[in-house]
Amino acid sequence: MEAGVSQPWHKLIGDYGVSVSLEHFGASGSASALFKEFGFTAENVAAKAEESFKKAHAK
């Protein structure tokens, strides 16, 4: 999870990794509102982790 670009993380998360990141700039608002809008919530991060786990164990 990175409140910034995910590009540096790709080599670490591998083929089955899933990133939660912010790939653009320019939005304004409170941190809590923006994090919710862009998927930085416990529910979304847990869903992405489950997605990654399923991808890794599908083979």
PDB file of N, CA, C, O and CB in Angstrom:
ATOM      1  N   MET A   1       0.855  -1.157   0.000  1.00  0.00           N
ATOM      2  CA  MET A   1       0.000   0.000   0.000  1.00  0.00           C
ATOM      3  C   MET A   1       0.903   1.222   0.000  1.00  0.00           C
ATOM      4  O   MET A   1       1.802   1.346   0.833  1.00  0.00           O
ATOM      5  CB  MET A   1      -0.974  -0.004   1.219  1.00  0.00           C
ATOM      6  N   GLU A   2       0.660   2.108  -0.927  1.00  0.00           N
ATOM      7  CA  GLU A   2       1.513   3.287  -1.082  1.00  0.00           C
ATOM      8  C   GLU A   2       0.654   4.471  -1.505  1.00  0.00           C
ATOM      9  O   GLU A   2       0.001   4.427  -2.548  1.00  0.00           O
ATOM     10  CB  GLU A   2       2.646   3.029  -2.120  1.00  0.00           C
ATOM     11  N   ALA A   3       0.653   5.514  -0.709  1.00  0.00           N
ATOM     12  CA  ALA A   3      -0.064   6.736  -1.086  1.00  0.00           C
ATOM     13  C   ALA A   3       0.817   7.518  -2.052  1.00  0.00           C
ATOM     14  O   ALA A   3       1.122   8.690  -1.830  1.00  0.00           O
ATOM     15  CB  ALA A   3      -0.432   7.605   0.177  1.00  0.00           C
ATOM     16  N   GLY A   4       1.206   6.869  -3.092  1.00  0.00           N
ATOM     17  CA  GLY A   4       2.065   7.396  -4.145  1.00  0.00           C
ATOM     18  C   GLY A   4       2.092   6.377  -5.261  1.00  0.00           C
ATOM     19  O   GLY A   4       1.279   5.452  -5.272  1.00  0.00           O
ATOM     20  N   VAL A   5       3.005   6.524  -6.196  1.00  0.00           N
ATOM     21  CA  VAL A   5       3.062   5.613  -7.337  1.00  0.00           C
ATOM     22  C   VAL A   5       3.575   4.235  -6.922  1.00  0.00           C
ATOM     23  O   VAL A   5       4.424   4.117  -6.039  1.00  0.00           O
ATOM     24  CB  VAL A   5       3.953   6.194  -8.436  1.00  0.00           C
ATOM     25  N   SER A   6       3.056   3.213  -7.562  1.00  0.00           N
ATOM     26  CA  SER A   6       3.412   1.832  -7.208  1.00  0.00           C
ATOM     27  C   SER A   6       4.616   1.301  -7.975  1.00  0.00           C
ATOM     28  O   SER A   6       5.131   0.234  -7.642  1.00  0.00           O
ATOM     29  CB  SER A   6       2.237   0.928  -7.452  1.00  0.00           C
ATOM     30  N   GLN A   7       5.073   2.022  -8.991  1.00  0.00           N
ATOM     31  CA  GLN A   7       6.126   1.526  -9.876  1.00  0.00           C
ATOM     32  C   GLN A   7       7.324   0.952  -9.128  1.00  0.00           C
ATOM     33  O   GLN A   7       7.778  -0.129  -9.501  1.00  0.00           O
ATOM     34  CB  GLN A   7       6.589   2.631 -10.777  1.00  0.00           C
ATOM     35  N   PRO A   8       7.869   1.600  -8.097  1.00  0.00           N
ATOM     36  CA  PRO A   8       9.043   1.028  -7.424  1.00  0.00           C
ATOM     37  C   PRO A   8       8.763  -0.306  -6.728  1.00  0.00           C
ATOM     38  O   PRO A   8       9.693  -1.061  -6.444  1.00  0.00           O
ATOM     39  CB  PRO A   8       9.570   2.011  -6.412  1.00  0.00           C
ATOM     40  N   TRP A   9       7.507  -0.595  -6.455  1.00  0.00           N
ATOM     41  CA  TRP A   9       7.160  -1.806  -5.711  1.00  0.00           C
ATOM     42  C   TRP A   9       7.016  -3.038  -6.596  1.00  0.00           C
ATOM     43  O   TRP A   9       7.067  -4.156  -6.084  1.00  0.00           O
ATOM     44  CB  TRP A   9       5.882  -1.587  -4.959  1.00  0.00           C
ATOM     45  N   HIS A  10       6.841  -2.877  -7.894  1.00  0.00           N
ATOM     46  CA  HIS A  10       6.574  -4.021  -8.769  1.00  0.00           C
ATOM     47  C   HIS A  10       7.641  -5.107  -8.673  1.00  0.00           C
ATOM     48  O   HIS A  10       7.313  -6.293  -8.698  1.00  0.00           O
ATOM     49  CB  HIS A  10       6.464  -3.554 -10.200  1.00  0.00           C
ATOM     50  N   LYS A  11       8.890  -4.730  -8.565  1.00  0.00           N
ATOM     51  CA  LYS A  11       9.948  -5.741  -8.482  1.00  0.00           C
ATOM     52  C   LYS A  11       9.903  -6.506  -7.163  1.00  0.00           C
ATOM     53  O   LYS A  11      10.445  -7.608  -7.076  1.00  0.00           O
ATOM     54  CB  LYS A  11      11.314  -5.087  -8.650  1.00  0.00           C
ATOM     55  N   LEU A  12       9.275  -5.950  -6.147  1.00  0.00           N
ATOM     56  CA  LEU A  12       9.186  -6.621  -4.853  1.00  0.00           C
ATOM     57  C   LEU A  12       7.927  -7.463  -4.702  1.00  0.00           C
ATOM     58  O   LEU A  12       7.959  -8.506  -4.050  1.00  0.00           O
ATOM     59  CB  LEU A  12       9.240  -5.605  -3.752  1.00  0.00           C
ATOM     60  N   ILE A  13       6.824  -7.028  -5.290  1.00  0.00           N
ATOM     61  CA  ILE A  13       5.575  -7.763  -5.094  1.00  0.00           C
ATOM     62  C   ILE A  13       5.415  -8.923  -6.069  1.00  0.00           C
ATOM     63  O   ILE A  13       4.598  -9.813  -5.833  1.00  0.00           O
ATOM     64  CB  ILE A  13       4.403  -6.824  -5.232  1.00  0.00           C
ATOM     65  N   GLY A  14       6.168  -8.931  -7.144  1.00  0.00           N
ATOM     66  CA  GLY A  14       6.168 -10.060  -8.066  1.00  0.00           C
ATOM     67  C   GLY A  14       4.922 -10.160  -8.919  1.00  0.00           C
ATOM     68  O   GLY A  14       4.086  -9.257  -8.949  1.00  0.00           O
ATOM     69  N   ASP A  15       4.819 -11.284  -9.613  1.00  0.00           N
ATOM     70  CA  ASP A  15       3.732 -11.497 -10.566  1.00  0.00           C
ATOM     71  C   ASP A  15       2.357 -11.600  -9.916  1.00  0.00           C
ATOM     72  O   ASP A  15       1.349 -11.266 -10.540  1.00  0.00           O
ATOM     73  CB  ASP A  15       3.996 -12.737 -11.354  1.00  0.00           C
ATOM     74  N   TYR A  16       2.308 -12.054  -8.683  1.00  0.00           N
ATOM     75  CA  TYR A  16       1.018 -12.261  -8.028  1.00  0.00           C
ATOM     76  C   TYR A  16       0.650 -11.130  -7.087  1.00  0.00           C
ATOM     77  O   TYR A  16      -0.445 -11.120  -6.524  1.00  0.00           O
ATOM     78  CB  TYR A  16       1.030 -13.557  -7.270  1.00  0.00           C
ATOM     79  N   GLY A  17       1.540 -10.193  -6.915  1.00  0.00           N
ATOM     80  CA  GLY A  17       1.275  -9.079  -6.018  1.00  0.00           C
ATOM     81  C   GLY A  17       0.265  -8.103  -6.596  1.00  0.00           C
ATOM     82  O   GLY A  17       0.132  -7.959  -7.811  1.00  0.00           O
ATOM     83  N   VAL A  18      -0.426  -7.454  -5.715  1.00  0.00           N
ATOM     84  CA  VAL A  18      -1.411  -6.446  -6.089  1.00  0.00           C
ATOM     85  C   VAL A  18      -1.092  -5.196  -5.278  1.00  0.00           C
ATOM     86  O   VAL A  18      -0.896  -5.273  -4.065  1.00  0.00           O
ATOM     87  CB  VAL A  18      -2.892  -6.946  -5.833  1.00  0.00           C
ATOM     88  N   SER A  19      -1.040  -4.071  -5.929  1.00  0.00           N
ATOM     89  CA  SER A  19      -0.736  -2.842  -5.195  1.00  0.00           C
ATOM     90  C   SER A  19      -1.978  -1.980  -5.034  1.00  0.00           C
ATOM     91  O   SER A  19      -2.863  -1.961  -5.889  1.00  0.00           O
ATOM     92  CB  SER A  19       0.362  -2.051  -5.908  1.00  0.00           C
ATOM     93  N   VAL A  20      -2.016  -1.285  -3.942  1.00  0.00           N
ATOM     94  CA  VAL A  20      -3.010  -0.246  -3.705  1.00  0.00           C
ATOM     95  C   VAL A  20      -2.194   1.037  -3.687  1.00  0.00           C
ATOM     96  O   VAL A  20      -1.403   1.265  -2.772  1.00  0.00           O
ATOM     97  CB  VAL A  20      -3.848  -0.473  -2.344  1.00  0.00           C
ATOM     98  N   SER A  21      -2.387   1.864  -4.690  1.00  0.00           N
ATOM     99  CA  SER A  21      -1.534   3.044  -4.822  1.00  0.00           C
ATOM    100  C   SER A  21      -2.316   4.199  -5.433  1.00  0.00           C
ATOM    101  O   SER A  21      -3.466   4.056  -5.849  1.00  0.00           O
ATOM    102  CB  SER A  21      -0.295   2.725  -5.680  1.00  0.00           C
ATOM    103  N   LEU A  22      -1.661   5.327  -5.472  1.00  0.00           N
ATOM    104  CA  LEU A  22      -2.243   6.528  -6.053  1.00  0.00           C
ATOM    105  C   LEU A  22      -1.354   6.941  -7.214  1.00  0.00           C
ATOM    106  O   LEU A  22      -0.229   7.395  -7.003  1.00  0.00           O
ATOM    107  CB  LEU A  22      -2.382   7.683  -4.993  1.00  0.00           C
ATOM    108  N   GLU A  23      -1.843   6.790  -8.426  1.00  0.00           N
ATOM    109  CA  GLU A  23      -1.036   6.984  -9.624  1.00  0.00           C
ATOM    110  C   GLU A  23      -1.222   8.363 -10.266  1.00  0.00           C
ATOM    111  O   GLU A  23      -0.792   8.574 -11.400  1.00  0.00           O
ATOM    112  CB  GLU A  23      -1.366   5.917 -10.628  1.00  0.00           C
ATOM    113  N   HIS A  24      -1.840   9.277  -9.578  1.00  0.00           N
ATOM    114  CA  HIS A  24      -2.063  10.616 -10.124  1.00  0.00           C
ATOM    115  C   HIS A  24      -2.046  11.626  -8.986  1.00  0.00           C
ATOM    116  O   HIS A  24      -1.980  11.251  -7.816  1.00  0.00           O
ATOM    117  CB  HIS A  24      -3.408  10.688 -10.904  1.00  0.00           C
ATOM    118  N   PHE A  25      -2.105  12.870  -9.322  1.00  0.00           N
ATOM    119  CA  PHE A  25      -2.138  13.916  -8.311  1.00  0.00           C
ATOM    120  C   PHE A  25      -3.172  14.959  -8.699  1.00  0.00           C
ATOM    121  O   PHE A  25      -3.683  14.953  -9.819  1.00  0.00           O
ATOM    122  CB  PHE A  25      -0.746  14.564  -8.137  1.00  0.00           C
ATOM    123  N   GLY A  26      -3.472  15.837  -7.786  1.00  0.00           N
ATOM    124  CA  GLY A  26      -4.360  16.936  -8.109  1.00  0.00           C
ATOM    125  C   GLY A  26      -5.676  16.928  -7.362  1.00  0.00           C
ATOM    126  O   GLY A  26      -6.397  17.925  -7.399  1.00  0.00           O
ATOM    127  N   ALA A  27      -6.016  15.847  -6.687  1.00  0.00           N
ATOM    128  CA  ALA A  27      -7.262  15.817  -5.927  1.00  0.00           C
ATOM    129  C   ALA A  27      -7.074  16.610  -4.641  1.00  0.00           C
ATOM    130  O   ALA A  27      -5.985  16.637  -4.068  1.00  0.00           O
ATOM    131  CB  ALA A  27      -7.698  14.354  -5.618  1.00  0.00           C
ATOM    132  N   SER A  28      -8.133  17.244  -4.204  1.00  0.00           N
ATOM    133  CA  SER A  28      -8.046  17.968  -2.945  1.00  0.00           C
ATOM    134  C   SER A  28      -9.209  17.573  -2.056  1.00  0.00           C
ATOM    135  O   SER A  28     -10.291  17.227  -2.531  1.00  0.00           O
ATOM    136  CB  SER A  28      -8.032  19.491  -3.181  1.00  0.00           C
ATOM    137  N   GLY A  29      -8.970  17.630  -0.782  1.00  0.00           N
ATOM    138  CA  GLY A  29      -9.968  17.270   0.210  1.00  0.00           C
ATOM    139  C   GLY A  29      -9.270  16.781   1.452  1.00  0.00           C
ATOM    140  O   GLY A  29      -8.042  16.802   1.537  1.00  0.00           O
ATOM    141  N   SER A  30     -10.048  16.343   2.408  1.00  0.00           N
ATOM    142  CA  SER A  30      -9.446  15.828   3.637  1.00  0.00           C
ATOM    143  C   SER A  30      -8.773  14.491   3.351  1.00  0.00           C
ATOM    144  O   SER A  30      -9.174  13.762   2.443  1.00  0.00           O
ATOM    145  CB  SER A  30     -10.511  15.677   4.758  1.00  0.00           C
ATOM    146  N   ALA A  31      -7.766  14.184   4.121  1.00  0.00           N
ATOM    147  CA  ALA A  31      -7.050  12.914   3.928  1.00  0.00           C
ATOM    148  C   ALA A  31      -7.997  11.737   4.045  1.00  0.00           C
ATOM    149  O   ALA A  31      -7.925  10.812   3.237  1.00  0.00           O
ATOM    150  CB  ALA A  31      -5.912  12.771   4.948  1.00  0.00           C
ATOM    151  N   SER A  32      -8.884  11.746   5.029  1.00  0.00           N
ATOM    152  CA  SER A  32      -9.788  10.608   5.211  1.00  0.00           C
ATOM    153  C   SER A  32     -10.732  10.449   4.024  1.00  0.00           C
ATOM    154  O   SER A  32     -11.005   9.325   3.602  1.00  0.00           O
ATOM    155  CB  SER A  32     -10.596  10.772   6.500  1.00  0.00           C
ATOM    156  N   ALA A  33     -11.228  11.544   3.484  1.00  0.00           N
ATOM    157  CA  ALA A  33     -12.125  11.460   2.326  1.00  0.00           C
ATOM    158  C   ALA A  33     -11.383  10.969   1.092  1.00  0.00           C
ATOM    159  O   ALA A  33     -11.895  10.129   0.352  1.00  0.00           O
ATOM    160  CB  ALA A  33     -12.765  12.824   2.042  1.00  0.00           C
ATOM    161  N   LEU A  34     -10.181  11.484   0.866  1.00  0.00           N
ATOM    162  CA  LEU A  34      -9.410  11.068  -0.308  1.00  0.00           C
ATOM    163  C   LEU A  34      -8.956   9.621  -0.202  1.00  0.00           C
ATOM    164  O   LEU A  34      -9.005   8.889  -1.190  1.00  0.00           O
ATOM    165  CB  LEU A  34      -8.203  11.972  -0.493  1.00  0.00           C
ATOM    166  N   PHE A  35      -8.516   9.193   0.977  1.00  0.00           N
ATOM    167  CA  PHE A  35      -8.100   7.803   1.137  1.00  0.00           C
ATOM    168  C   PHE A  35      -9.271   6.871   0.858  1.00  0.00           C
ATOM    169  O   PHE A  35      -9.096   5.843   0.203  1.00  0.00           O
ATOM    170  CB  PHE A  35      -7.544   7.559   2.553  1.00  0.00           C
ATOM    171  N   LYS A  36     -10.456   7.211   1.340  1.00  0.00           N
ATOM    172  CA  LYS A  36     -11.631   6.380   1.075  1.00  0.00           C
ATOM    173  C   LYS A  36     -11.948   6.364  -0.422  1.00  0.00           C
ATOM    174  O   LYS A  36     -12.202   5.304  -0.993  1.00  0.00           O
ATOM    175  CB  LYS A  36     -12.850   6.892   1.878  1.00  0.00           C
ATOM    176  N   GLU A  37     -11.932   7.530  -1.051  1.00  0.00           N
ATOM    177  CA  GLU A  37     -12.260   7.630  -2.482  1.00  0.00           C
ATOM    178  C   GLU A  37     -11.302   6.827  -3.351  1.00  0.00           C
ATOM    179  O   GLU A  37     -11.715   6.254  -4.359  1.00  0.00           O
ATOM    180  CB  GLU A  37     -12.243   9.085  -2.922  1.00  0.00           C
ATOM    181  N   PHE A  38     -10.028   6.779  -2.970  1.00  0.00           N
ATOM    182  CA  PHE A  38      -9.028   6.110  -3.794  1.00  0.00           C
ATOM    183  C   PHE A  38      -8.676   4.706  -3.314  1.00  0.00           C
ATOM    184  O   PHE A  38      -7.684   4.130  -3.761  1.00  0.00           O
ATOM    185  CB  PHE A  38      -7.789   6.938  -3.840  1.00  0.00           C
ATOM    186  N   GLY A  39      -9.482   4.148  -2.404  1.00  0.00           N
ATOM    187  CA  GLY A  39      -9.328   2.743  -2.045  1.00  0.00           C
ATOM    188  C   GLY A  39      -8.377   2.428  -0.917  1.00  0.00           C
ATOM    189  O   GLY A  39      -8.013   1.268  -0.730  1.00  0.00           O
ATOM    190  N   PHE A  40      -7.967   3.419  -0.165  1.00  0.00           N
ATOM    191  CA  PHE A  40      -7.075   3.185   0.968  1.00  0.00           C
ATOM    192  C   PHE A  40      -7.898   2.908   2.223  1.00  0.00           C
ATOM    193  O   PHE A  40      -7.827   3.645   3.206  1.00  0.00           O
ATOM    194  CB  PHE A  40      -6.135   4.396   1.189  1.00  0.00           C
ATOM    195  N   THR A  41      -8.672   1.838   2.167  1.00  0.00           N
ATOM    196  CA  THR A  41      -9.492   1.426   3.306  1.00  0.00           C
ATOM    197  C   THR A  41      -9.094   0.017   3.710  1.00  0.00           C
ATOM    198  O   THR A  41      -8.537  -0.738   2.913  1.00  0.00           O
ATOM    199  CB  THR A  41     -11.010   1.495   2.965  1.00  0.00           C
ATOM    200  N   ALA A  42      -9.382  -0.325   4.947  1.00  0.00           N
ATOM    201  CA  ALA A  42      -9.070  -1.675   5.423  1.00  0.00           C
ATOM    202  C   ALA A  42      -9.769  -2.724   4.568  1.00  0.00           C
ATOM    203  O   ALA A  42      -9.182  -3.758   4.248  1.00  0.00           O
ATOM    204  CB  ALA A  42      -9.479  -1.837   6.897  1.00  0.00           C
ATOM    205  N   GLU A  43     -11.008  -2.466   4.202  1.00  0.00           N
ATOM    206  CA  GLU A  43     -11.774  -3.426   3.403  1.00  0.00           C
ATOM    207  C   GLU A  43     -11.148  -3.634   2.025  1.00  0.00           C
ATOM    208  O   GLU A  43     -11.019  -4.771   1.570  1.00  0.00           O
ATOM    209  CB  GLU A  43     -13.223  -2.953   3.251  1.00  0.00           C
ATOM    210  N   ASN A  44     -10.763  -2.564   1.366  1.00  0.00           N
ATOM    211  CA  ASN A  44     -10.173  -2.684   0.035  1.00  0.00           C
ATOM    212  C   ASN A  44      -8.801  -3.341   0.090  1.00  0.00           C
ATOM    213  O   ASN A  44      -8.482  -4.188  -0.744  1.00  0.00           O
ATOM    214  CB  ASN A  44     -10.066  -1.314  -0.622  1.00  0.00           C
ATOM    215  N   VAL A  45      -7.992  -2.955   1.065  1.00  0.00           N
ATOM    216  CA  VAL A  45      -6.663  -3.555   1.191  1.00  0.00           C
ATOM    217  C   VAL A  45      -6.788  -5.050   1.480  1.00  0.00           C
ATOM    218  O   VAL A  45      -6.033  -5.849   0.925  1.00  0.00           O
ATOM    219  CB  VAL A  45      -5.849  -2.855   2.308  1.00  0.00           C
ATOM    220  N   ALA A  46      -7.730  -5.439   2.341  1.00  0.00           N
ATOM    221  CA  ALA A  46      -7.950  -6.860   2.625  1.00  0.00           C
ATOM    222  C   ALA A  46      -8.409  -7.595   1.369  1.00  0.00           C
ATOM    223  O   ALA A  46      -7.970  -8.718   1.119  1.00  0.00           O
ATOM    224  CB  ALA A  46      -8.989  -7.033   3.751  1.00  0.00           C
ATOM    225  N   ALA A  47      -9.279  -6.983   0.583  1.00  0.00           N
ATOM    226  CA  ALA A  47      -9.751  -7.603  -0.662  1.00  0.00           C
ATOM    227  C   ALA A  47      -8.602  -7.774  -1.651  1.00  0.00           C
ATOM    228  O   ALA A  47      -8.512  -8.803  -2.320  1.00  0.00           O
ATOM    229  CB  ALA A  47     -10.874  -6.758  -1.296  1.00  0.00           C
ATOM    230  N   LYS A  48      -7.729  -6.786  -1.749  1.00  0.00           N
ATOM    231  CA  LYS A  48      -6.576  -6.887  -2.648  1.00  0.00           C
ATOM    232  C   LYS A  48      -5.601  -7.962  -2.171  1.00  0.00           C
ATOM    233  O   LYS A  48      -5.023  -8.679  -2.987  1.00  0.00           O
ATOM    234  CB  LYS A  48      -5.857  -5.534  -2.751  1.00  0.00           C
ATOM    235  N   ALA A  49      -5.417  -8.079  -0.861  1.00  0.00           N
ATOM    236  CA  ALA A  49      -4.548  -9.123  -0.321  1.00  0.00           C
ATOM    237  C   ALA A  49      -5.122 -10.505  -0.633  1.00  0.00           C
ATOM    238  O   ALA A  49      -4.385 -11.418  -1.002  1.00  0.00           O
ATOM    239  CB  ALA A  49      -4.369  -8.946   1.202  1.00  0.00           C
ATOM    240  N   GLU A  50      -6.430 -10.653  -0.483  1.00  0.00           N
ATOM    241  CA  GLU A  50      -7.080 -11.928  -0.805  1.00  0.00           C
ATOM    242  C   GLU A  50      -6.949 -12.233  -2.298  1.00  0.00           C
ATOM    243  O   GLU A  50      -6.705 -13.379  -2.675  1.00  0.00           O
ATOM    244  CB  GLU A  50      -8.573 -11.897  -0.393  1.00  0.00           C
ATOM    245  N   GLU A  51      -7.106 -11.229  -3.141  1.00  0.00           N
ATOM    246  CA  GLU A  51      -6.935 -11.393  -4.591  1.00  0.00           C
ATOM    247  C   GLU A  51      -5.524 -11.884  -4.916  1.00  0.00           C
ATOM    248  O   GLU A  51      -5.348 -12.790  -5.731  1.00  0.00           O
ATOM    249  CB  GLU A  51      -7.217 -10.061  -5.324  1.00  0.00           C
ATOM    250  N   SER A  52      -4.534 -11.287  -4.281  1.00  0.00           N
ATOM    251  CA  SER A  52      -3.141 -11.681  -4.496  1.00  0.00           C
ATOM    252  C   SER A  52      -2.907 -13.116  -4.050  1.00  0.00           C
ATOM    253  O   SER A  52      -2.256 -13.890  -4.752  1.00  0.00           O
ATOM    254  CB  SER A  52      -2.195 -10.738  -3.747  1.00  0.00           C
ATOM    255  N   PHE A  53      -3.434 -13.471  -2.893  1.00  0.00           N
ATOM    256  CA  PHE A  53      -3.290 -14.827  -2.361  1.00  0.00           C
ATOM    257  C   PHE A  53      -3.916 -15.845  -3.309  1.00  0.00           C
ATOM    258  O   PHE A  53      -3.319 -16.885  -3.589  1.00  0.00           O
ATOM    259  CB  PHE A  53      -3.935 -14.932  -0.967  1.00  0.00           C
ATOM    260  N   LYS A  54      -5.107 -15.551  -3.799  1.00  0.00           N
ATOM    261  CA  LYS A  54      -5.792 -16.467  -4.714  1.00  0.00           C
ATOM    262  C   LYS A  54      -5.021 -16.619  -6.024  1.00  0.00           C
ATOM    263  O   LYS A  54      -4.919 -17.724  -6.557  1.00  0.00           O
ATOM    264  CB  LYS A  54      -7.217 -15.972  -4.998  1.00  0.00           C
ATOM    265  N   LYS A  55      -4.481 -15.524  -6.543  1.00  0.00           N
ATOM    266  CA  LYS A  55      -3.690 -15.599  -7.774  1.00  0.00           C
ATOM    267  C   LYS A  55      -2.452 -16.467  -7.573  1.00  0.00           C
ATOM    268  O   LYS A  55      -2.092 -17.255  -8.447  1.00  0.00           O
ATOM    269  CB  LYS A  55      -3.280 -14.192  -8.236  1.00  0.00           C
ATOM    270  N   ALA A  56      -1.810 -16.321  -6.431  1.00  0.00           N
ATOM    271  CA  ALA A  56      -0.579 -17.067  -6.160  1.00  0.00           C
ATOM    272  C   ALA A  56      -0.843 -18.551  -5.969  1.00  0.00           C
ATOM    273  O   ALA A  56       0.018 -19.374  -6.280  1.00  0.00           O
ATOM    274  CB  ALA A  56       0.111 -16.510  -4.929  1.00  0.00           C
ATOM    275  N   HIS A  57      -2.007 -18.904  -5.467  1.00  0.00           N
ATOM    276  CA  HIS A  57      -2.306 -20.308  -5.181  1.00  0.00           C
ATOM    277  C   HIS A  57      -3.196 -20.962  -6.228  1.00  0.00           C
ATOM    278  O   HIS A  57      -3.637 -22.096  -6.039  1.00  0.00           O
ATOM    279  CB  HIS A  57      -2.960 -20.420  -3.837  1.00  0.00           C
ATOM    280  N   ALA A  58      -3.466 -20.273  -7.317  1.00  0.00           N
ATOM    281  CA  ALA A  58      -4.312 -20.821  -8.380  1.00  0.00           C
ATOM    282  C   ALA A  58      -3.559 -21.795  -9.268  1.00  0.00           C
ATOM    283  O   ALA A  58      -4.178 -22.558 -10.010  1.00  0.00           O
ATOM    284  CB  ALA A  58      -4.880 -19.701  -9.224  1.00  0.00           C
ATOM    285  N   LYS A  59      -2.260 -21.782  -9.205  1.00  0.00           N
ATOM    286  CA  LYS A  59      -1.454 -22.640 -10.090  1.00  0.00           C
ATOM    287  C   LYS A  59      -1.278 -24.013  -9.512  1.00  0.00           C
ATOM    288  O   LYS A  59      -0.628 -24.861 -10.124  1.00  0.00           O
ATOM    289  CB  LYS A  59      -0.095 -22.024 -10.348  1.00  0.00           C
TER     290      LYS A  59
END
